[in-house]
Short mmCIF file of C-alpha atoms and ligand atoms in Angstrom, two decimals:
data_model
loop_
_atom_site.label_atom_id
_atom_site.label_comp_id
_atom_site.label_asym_id
_atom_site.label_seq_id
_atom_site.Cartn_x
_atom_site.Cartn_y
_atom_site.Cartn_z
CA UNK F 1 62.14 41.48 -21.75
CA UNK F 2 61.49 43.83 -18.84
CA UNK F 3 58.23 44.79 -20.55
CA UNK F 4 57.12 41.16 -20.84
CA UNK F 5 57.89 40.48 -17.20
CA UNK F 6 55.89 43.52 -16.18
CA UNK F 7 52.82 42.45 -18.14
CA UNK F 8 52.95 38.87 -16.73
CA UNK F 9 53.27 40.37 -13.26
CA UNK F 10 50.03 42.22 -13.79
CA UNK F 11 48.37 39.19 -15.30
CA UNK F 12 49.34 37.04 -12.35
CA UNK F 13 48.11 39.62 -9.87
CA UNK F 14 44.72 39.67 -11.56
CA UNK F 15 44.38 35.90 -11.90
CA UNK F 16 41.17 34.63 -10.33
CA UNK F 17 41.41 31.37 -8.43
CA UNK F 18 37.99 29.76 -8.07
CA UNK F 19 38.66 26.07 -7.54
CA UNK F 20 41.30 23.35 -7.81
CA UNK F 21 41.00 23.25 -11.60
CA UNK F 22 41.84 26.93 -11.95
CA UNK F 23 44.86 26.56 -9.62
CA UNK F 24 46.12 23.69 -11.76
CA UNK F 25 45.56 25.72 -14.93
CA UNK F 26 47.60 28.53 -13.37
CA UNK F 27 50.44 26.18 -12.48
CA UNK F 28 50.52 24.73 -15.99
CA UNK F 29 50.48 28.14 -17.62
CA UNK F 30 53.17 29.84 -15.55
CA UNK F 31 55.22 27.42 -13.49
CA UNK F 32 55.32 23.99 -15.15
CA UNK F 33 58.37 22.99 -17.18
CA UNK F 34 56.77 24.19 -20.38
CA UNK F 35 55.21 27.20 -18.69
CA UNK F 36 55.88 30.88 -19.24
CA UNK F 37 58.29 31.47 -16.35
CA UNK F 38 60.81 28.69 -17.18
CA UNK F 39 60.66 29.91 -20.78
CA UNK F 40 61.56 33.41 -19.55
CA UNK F 41 64.50 31.95 -17.64
CA UNK F 42 65.68 30.32 -20.86
CA UNK F 43 65.39 33.63 -22.63
CA UNK F 44 67.21 35.29 -19.73
CA UNK F 45 70.30 33.19 -20.50
CA UNK F 46 70.58 34.87 -23.89
CA UNK F 47 70.64 38.40 -22.47
CA UNK F 48 73.83 40.44 -22.60
CA UNK F 49 75.54 40.43 -19.16
CA UNK F 50 74.83 44.12 -18.42
CA UNK F 51 71.07 43.55 -18.55
CA UNK F 52 71.11 40.40 -16.46
CA UNK F 53 71.28 42.00 -13.07
CA UNK F 54 68.04 44.01 -13.13
CA UNK F 55 66.13 41.59 -15.34
CA UNK F 56 67.26 38.67 -13.16
CA UNK F 57 65.88 40.46 -10.14
CA UNK F 58 62.46 41.13 -11.74
CA UNK F 59 62.31 37.60 -13.10
CA UNK F 60 62.92 36.14 -9.65
CA UNK F 61 60.23 38.43 -8.25
CA UNK F 62 57.82 37.21 -10.93
CA UNK F 63 58.56 33.58 -10.07
CA UNK F 64 58.14 34.19 -6.34
CA UNK F 65 54.86 36.01 -6.90
CA UNK F 66 53.52 33.14 -9.02
CA UNK F 67 54.59 30.54 -6.44
CA UNK F 68 53.13 32.55 -3.59
CA UNK F 69 49.84 33.10 -5.41
CA UNK F 70 49.54 29.38 -6.14
CA UNK F 71 50.31 28.38 -2.56
CA UNK F 72 47.78 30.88 -1.17
CA UNK F 73 45.12 29.76 -3.59
CA UNK F 74 45.64 26.09 -2.70
CA UNK F 75 45.35 26.67 1.00
CA UNK F 76 42.13 28.71 0.70
CA UNK F 77 40.59 26.17 -1.68
CA UNK F 78 41.36 23.34 0.73
CA UNK F 79 39.88 25.24 3.61
CA UNK F 80 36.59 26.00 1.85
CA UNK F 81 33.69 24.07 3.34
CA UNK F 82 32.72 20.78 1.80
CA UNK F 83 30.45 18.05 3.00
CA UNK F 84 33.06 16.36 5.16
CA UNK F 85 33.96 19.42 7.15
CA UNK F 86 30.55 21.03 7.66
CA UNK F 87 29.31 20.25 11.14
CA UNK F 88 25.67 19.16 11.40
CA UNK F 89 23.54 21.54 13.39
CA UNK F 90 21.65 19.15 15.60
CA UNK F 91 19.38 21.86 16.90
CA UNK F 92 17.70 22.37 13.49
CA UNK F 93 14.16 20.97 13.13
CA UNK F 94 14.01 17.64 11.27
CA UNK F 95 12.37 16.89 7.92
CA UNK F 96 8.78 16.01 8.69
CA UNK F 97 7.67 12.54 7.54
CA UNK F 98 3.92 12.40 7.44
CA UNK F 99 2.52 9.05 8.53
CA UNK F 100 0.21 7.16 6.24
CA UNK F 101 -3.07 5.71 7.41
CA UNK F 102 -4.60 2.29 7.02
CA UNK F 103 -7.43 2.06 4.54
CA UNK F 104 -10.79 1.93 6.38
CA UNK F 105 -11.55 -1.42 4.74
CA UNK F 106 -8.27 -2.82 6.09
CA UNK F 107 -9.05 -1.44 9.55
CA UNK F 108 -12.48 -3.06 9.69
CA UNK F 109 -11.30 -6.26 8.06
CA UNK F 110 -8.73 -6.59 10.84
CA UNK F 111 -11.30 -5.81 13.53
CA UNK F 112 -13.61 -8.45 12.07
CA UNK F 113 -10.97 -11.15 11.82
CA UNK F 114 -9.79 -10.35 15.37
CA UNK F 115 -13.31 -10.82 16.72
CA UNK F 116 -13.69 -14.21 15.06
CA UNK F 117 -10.19 -15.50 15.74
CA UNK F 118 -10.73 -14.74 19.45
CA UNK F 119 -13.41 -17.46 19.50
CA UNK F 120 -11.40 -20.02 17.61
CA UNK F 121 -11.93 -19.32 13.91
CA UNK F 122 -8.88 -19.58 11.67
CA UNK F 123 -8.37 -17.38 8.60
CA UNK F 124 -8.31 -19.10 5.21
CA UNK F 125 -7.61 -17.50 1.86
CA UNK F 126 -7.95 -18.59 -1.75
CA UNK F 127 -7.69 -17.45 -5.37
CA UNK F 128 -9.71 -14.55 -6.80
CA UNK F 129 -9.87 -16.27 -10.19
CA UNK F 130 -11.99 -19.36 -9.71
CA UNK F 131 -13.47 -22.23 -11.63
CA UNK F 132 -17.20 -22.84 -11.86
CA UNK F 133 -17.05 -25.74 -9.42
CA UNK F 134 -15.63 -23.84 -6.45
CA UNK F 135 -17.72 -20.71 -6.96
CA UNK F 136 -20.99 -22.40 -7.94
CA UNK F 137 -21.08 -26.16 -8.57
CA UNK F 138 -19.92 -27.43 -5.19
CA UNK F 139 -22.17 -24.86 -3.52
CA UNK F 140 -25.27 -26.53 -4.92
CA UNK F 141 -25.97 -24.08 -7.72
CA UNK F 142 -27.42 -26.48 -10.34
CA UNK F 143 -26.19 -25.83 -13.94
CA UNK F 144 -28.30 -23.19 -15.69
CA UNK F 145 -30.21 -22.58 -12.48
CA UNK F 146 -31.52 -19.01 -12.11
CA UNK F 147 -29.72 -18.81 -8.75
CA UNK F 148 -26.53 -18.18 -10.73
CA UNK F 149 -28.06 -14.91 -11.89
CA UNK F 150 -28.28 -13.77 -8.27
CA UNK F 151 -24.63 -12.93 -8.49
CA UNK F 152 -23.88 -11.31 -11.85
CA UNK F 153 -20.58 -12.88 -12.68
CA UNK F 154 -17.53 -11.73 -14.63
CA UNK F 155 -16.55 -14.72 -16.76
CA UNK F 156 -13.06 -14.99 -18.19
CA UNK F 157 -12.57 -16.09 -21.76
CA UNK F 158 -9.48 -18.23 -21.35
CA UNK F 159 -9.78 -20.20 -24.58
CA UNK F 160 -8.94 -23.46 -22.77
CA UNK F 161 -12.54 -24.68 -22.60
CA UNK F 162 -12.58 -24.29 -18.79
CA UNK F 163 -15.09 -21.81 -17.38
CA UNK F 164 -13.00 -19.38 -15.33
CA UNK F 165 -14.52 -16.45 -13.45
CA UNK F 166 -13.78 -13.77 -10.87
CA UNK F 167 -15.14 -15.16 -7.62
CA UNK F 168 -18.48 -13.65 -6.64
CA UNK F 169 -18.11 -14.60 -2.98
CA UNK F 170 -15.46 -16.10 -0.72
CA UNK F 171 -17.65 -19.16 -0.14
CA UNK F 172 -15.36 -20.57 -2.86
CA UNK F 173 -12.51 -20.56 -0.32
CA UNK F 174 -14.64 -22.55 2.10
CA UNK F 175 -15.25 -25.21 -0.53
CA UNK F 176 -11.47 -25.52 -0.85
CA UNK F 177 -11.14 -25.84 2.94
CA UNK F 178 -13.87 -28.52 3.11
CA UNK F 179 -12.27 -30.47 0.26
CA UNK F 180 -8.97 -30.58 2.09
CA UNK F 181 -9.97 -30.99 5.71
CA UNK F 182 -12.39 -33.06 7.76
CA UNK F 183 -14.49 -31.52 10.59
CA UNK F 184 -14.25 -29.92 13.02
CA UNK F 185 -13.85 -26.92 10.71
CA UNK F 186 -14.07 -23.38 12.05
CA UNK F 187 -12.85 -20.85 9.52
CA UNK F 188 -13.41 -17.37 8.15
CA UNK F 189 -12.43 -16.22 4.67
CA UNK F 190 -11.87 -12.52 4.19
CA UNK F 191 -11.16 -11.32 0.67
CA UNK F 192 -12.08 -9.35 -2.42
CA UNK F 193 -14.98 -10.43 -4.62
CA UNK F 194 -16.39 -9.23 -7.95
CA UNK F 195 -19.88 -8.81 -9.35
CA UNK F 196 -21.07 -7.26 -12.57
CA UNK F 197 -23.02 -4.45 -10.95
CA UNK F 198 -23.61 -0.87 -12.00
CA UNK F 199 -21.45 1.30 -9.77
CA UNK F 200 -23.46 3.52 -7.42
CA UNK F 201 -23.39 4.83 -3.84
CA UNK F 202 -24.65 1.42 -2.67
CA UNK F 203 -23.12 -1.07 -5.11
CA UNK F 204 -19.76 -1.68 -6.76
CA UNK F 205 -18.29 -4.25 -9.13
CA UNK F 206 -15.65 -5.12 -6.55
CA UNK F 207 -16.01 -5.32 -2.80
CA UNK F 208 -14.82 -7.31 0.21
CA UNK F 209 -16.38 -10.05 2.24
CA UNK F 210 -15.82 -12.02 5.39
CA UNK F 211 -17.50 -15.39 5.17
CA UNK F 212 -17.61 -17.86 8.07
CA UNK F 213 -18.04 -21.63 8.27
CA UNK F 214 -18.41 -23.95 11.23
CA UNK F 215 -18.85 -27.69 10.77
CA UNK F 216 -18.89 -30.28 13.51
CA UNK F 217 -21.21 -32.84 15.06
CA UNK F 218 -24.40 -31.27 16.40
CA UNK F 219 -23.92 -27.68 15.18
CA UNK F 220 -27.29 -25.91 15.25
CA UNK F 221 -28.93 -22.68 14.14
CA UNK F 222 -28.76 -21.55 17.79
CA UNK F 223 -24.96 -21.68 17.59
CA UNK F 224 -25.10 -19.55 14.45
CA UNK F 225 -27.33 -16.95 16.09
CA UNK F 226 -25.20 -16.70 19.19
CA UNK F 227 -21.96 -16.37 17.20
CA UNK F 228 -23.40 -13.57 15.09
CA UNK F 229 -24.87 -11.86 18.12
CA UNK F 230 -21.45 -11.96 19.77
CA UNK F 231 -19.90 -10.54 16.60
CA UNK F 232 -22.20 -7.51 16.31
CA UNK F 233 -21.90 -6.71 20.01
CA UNK F 234 -18.12 -6.75 19.74
CA UNK F 235 -18.26 -4.67 16.56
CA UNK F 236 -20.95 -2.14 17.41
CA UNK F 237 -21.46 -2.31 21.18
CA UNK F 238 -23.79 -4.02 23.68
CA UNK F 239 -26.91 -2.08 22.80
CA UNK F 240 -27.20 -3.49 19.32
CA UNK F 241 -30.18 -5.72 18.52
CA UNK F 242 -30.50 -8.34 15.82
CA UNK F 243 -33.30 -9.95 13.87
CA UNK F 244 -33.42 -12.78 11.35
CA UNK F 245 -35.56 -12.95 8.22
CA UNK F 246 -36.03 -16.08 6.12
CA UNK F 247 -34.13 -15.98 2.83
CA UNK F 248 -32.76 -18.23 0.12
CA UNK F 249 -29.24 -19.36 -0.81
CA UNK F 250 -28.60 -22.58 -2.75
CA UNK F 251 -25.86 -23.62 -0.31
CA UNK F 252 -27.76 -23.22 2.97
CA UNK F 253 -31.02 -24.65 4.25
CA UNK F 254 -32.66 -23.03 6.10
CA UNK F 255 -31.29 -19.65 5.02
CA UNK F 256 -31.69 -16.24 6.62
CA UNK F 257 -30.63 -12.65 6.39
CA UNK F 258 -29.70 -10.81 9.54
CA UNK F 259 -30.53 -7.18 10.31
CA UNK F 260 -29.17 -4.99 13.09
CA UNK F 261 -30.61 -1.87 14.68
CA UNK F 262 -29.95 1.11 12.43
CA UNK F 263 -26.95 2.88 13.95
CA UNK F 264 -27.79 6.18 12.34
CA UNK F 265 -31.21 6.65 13.99
CA UNK F 266 -30.97 3.99 16.75
CA UNK F 267 -34.05 2.28 15.40
CA UNK F 268 -36.26 5.35 15.20
CA UNK F 269 -36.37 5.34 11.39
CA UNK F 270 -34.32 7.36 8.89
CA UNK F 271 -33.55 7.41 5.16
CA UNK F 272 -30.57 5.02 5.60
CA UNK F 273 -32.79 2.25 7.03
CA UNK F 274 -35.67 3.31 4.80
CA UNK F 275 -37.59 4.22 7.97
CA UNK F 276 -37.67 0.62 9.18
CA UNK F 277 -35.16 1.04 12.03
CA UNK F 278 -33.22 -2.01 10.75
CA UNK F 279 -30.35 -2.52 8.29
CA UNK F 280 -29.38 -5.79 6.66
CA UNK F 281 -25.78 -6.83 7.22
CA UNK F 282 -25.42 -10.48 6.26
CA UNK F 283 -26.69 -13.72 4.79
CA UNK F 284 -26.44 -17.01 6.65
CA UNK F 285 -27.87 -20.46 7.18
CA UNK F 286 -27.22 -24.11 7.87
CA UNK F 287 -24.87 -25.66 5.31
CA UNK F 288 -26.91 -27.64 2.76
CA UNK F 289 -26.24 -31.41 3.00
CA UNK F 290 -25.49 -31.46 -0.76
CA UNK F 291 -22.58 -29.06 -0.16
CA UNK F 292 -21.12 -31.35 2.50
CA UNK F 293 -21.53 -34.36 0.20
CA UNK F 294 -19.92 -32.48 -2.70
CA UNK F 295 -16.88 -31.90 -0.50
CA UNK F 296 -16.76 -35.49 0.79
CA UNK F 297 -17.93 -34.62 4.28
CA UNK F 298 -20.42 -37.08 5.79
CA UNK F 299 -23.71 -35.14 5.90
CA UNK F 300 -25.35 -37.82 8.08
CA UNK F 301 -22.75 -37.23 10.76
CA UNK F 302 -21.94 -33.52 10.56
CA UNK F 303 -23.91 -30.30 10.39
CA UNK F 304 -22.64 -26.79 9.99
CA UNK F 305 -23.52 -23.17 9.65
CA UNK F 306 -22.22 -20.52 7.26
CA UNK F 307 -22.52 -16.77 7.02
CA UNK F 308 -21.21 -14.06 4.74
CA UNK F 309 -21.09 -10.29 4.98
CA UNK F 310 -19.66 -7.32 3.11
CA UNK F 311 -16.84 -5.45 4.81
CA UNK F 312 -17.88 -2.24 3.01
CA UNK F 313 -21.36 -2.38 4.56
CA UNK F 314 -19.96 -2.87 8.07
CA UNK F 315 -17.43 -0.06 7.52
CA UNK F 316 -20.12 2.32 6.28
CA UNK F 317 -22.20 1.67 9.38
CA UNK F 318 -19.24 1.90 11.70
CA UNK F 319 -17.86 5.19 10.33
CA UNK F 320 -21.14 6.59 8.97
CA UNK F 321 -19.94 6.70 5.38
CA UNK F 322 -22.76 7.16 2.91
CA UNK F 323 -21.11 6.44 -0.42
CA UNK F 324 -19.39 3.15 -1.21
CA UNK F 325 -17.43 4.64 -4.11
CA UNK F 326 -15.24 6.56 -1.64
CA UNK F 327 -13.48 3.29 -0.75
CA UNK F 328 -12.08 2.88 -4.25
CA UNK F 329 -11.27 6.45 -5.27
CA UNK F 330 -8.07 6.80 -3.21
CA UNK F 331 -8.85 10.41 -2.35
CA UNK F 332 -6.24 11.37 0.22
CA UNK F 333 -8.68 13.75 1.95
CA UNK F 334 -10.94 10.79 2.68
CA UNK F 335 -8.23 8.27 3.55
CA UNK F 336 -6.28 10.54 5.89
CA UNK F 337 -9.30 10.82 8.18
CA UNK F 338 -8.61 7.31 9.47
CA UNK F 339 -5.16 8.14 10.84
CA UNK F 340 -6.28 8.11 14.44
CA UNK F 341 -8.03 4.74 14.18
CA UNK F 342 -5.69 1.86 15.04
N1 LIG J 1 -22.17 -16.15 -0.16
C1 LIG J 1 -23.29 -15.32 0.12
C2 LIG J 1 -23.18 -14.03 -0.66
O1 LIG J 1 -22.13 -13.72 -1.15
C3 LIG J 1 -23.40 -14.99 1.59
C4 LIG J 1 -23.71 -16.18 2.41
C5 LIG J 1 -22.69 -16.94 2.94
C6 LIG J 1 -25.01 -16.54 2.66
C7 LIG J 1 -22.96 -18.06 3.70
C8 LIG J 1 -25.30 -17.65 3.43
C9 LIG J 1 -24.26 -18.37 3.94
O2 LIG J 1 -24.13 -13.34 -0.81
#
């Protein structure tokens, strides 16, 4: 028995406590009711009396050692650092959170809507999937008229007999406003539009517009000119000049396109303005009486003007961006350059 005690003594001395589980395993093995040490005590009872004295002493020593070892192990395990006891070092540098940036189209869209809302326009929005009436019919595009080809349209095959399409301009939103409201109407409709165009540096199959509409008694082309002049001065600065060229849109009569001084060469002539010194930024005109009638607005009483421009074009001029595709590629190197703006 002395031999056994001696070997357990060694074993216990070498036992490696790593965590609470190992301490519990130790207790079960040596000290629990069914453990080794109580079993040794049982065996001890069977010893002849002359052996009991020395063996009893070593057995007690073994038990004490085991108890001591367990107690020591428990207290060191409890003291070891865990998340509740570790103090936070407040002097350490924080985790950097890099700030995102607004998309340049969102920045300019906001600037544009701010300029117009300052002079009393309200923002109206509408669906991107439209019916033929709101995108074309109400806007005086006769059925099968070649004017519909001006805006290569994505049609949707819905199978329900209705001709659905992706709106080609946000004029469709203005039809909805006119159908639901009587003049005075002063509204702008920013939003995404779609045209079946080959993607290039200057054209895309999706882009953004801000279209404007003002209808009241006695609204004239002079009001239109002054509003647009105010807009470009706010957007590009006081030095900017404008010019109007006659144009055609089914929903306006007369119709015009407006150019501004080329911001790249200040009017001197460069490849961007094709050496003319001018760049086109929008289409506009006086709302055609048929459009007013289509929307149940009395065309003998009211007149109005409308205009529409691409946000991409304005953004390209403002930030001197020469390729429209950059707006849709989500290249972080491009987008992060607008962090300091707004
Ligand atoms: N809707 C026209 C377009 O998308 C722009 C426009 C709006 C022209 C209003 C005249 C008047 O091209």
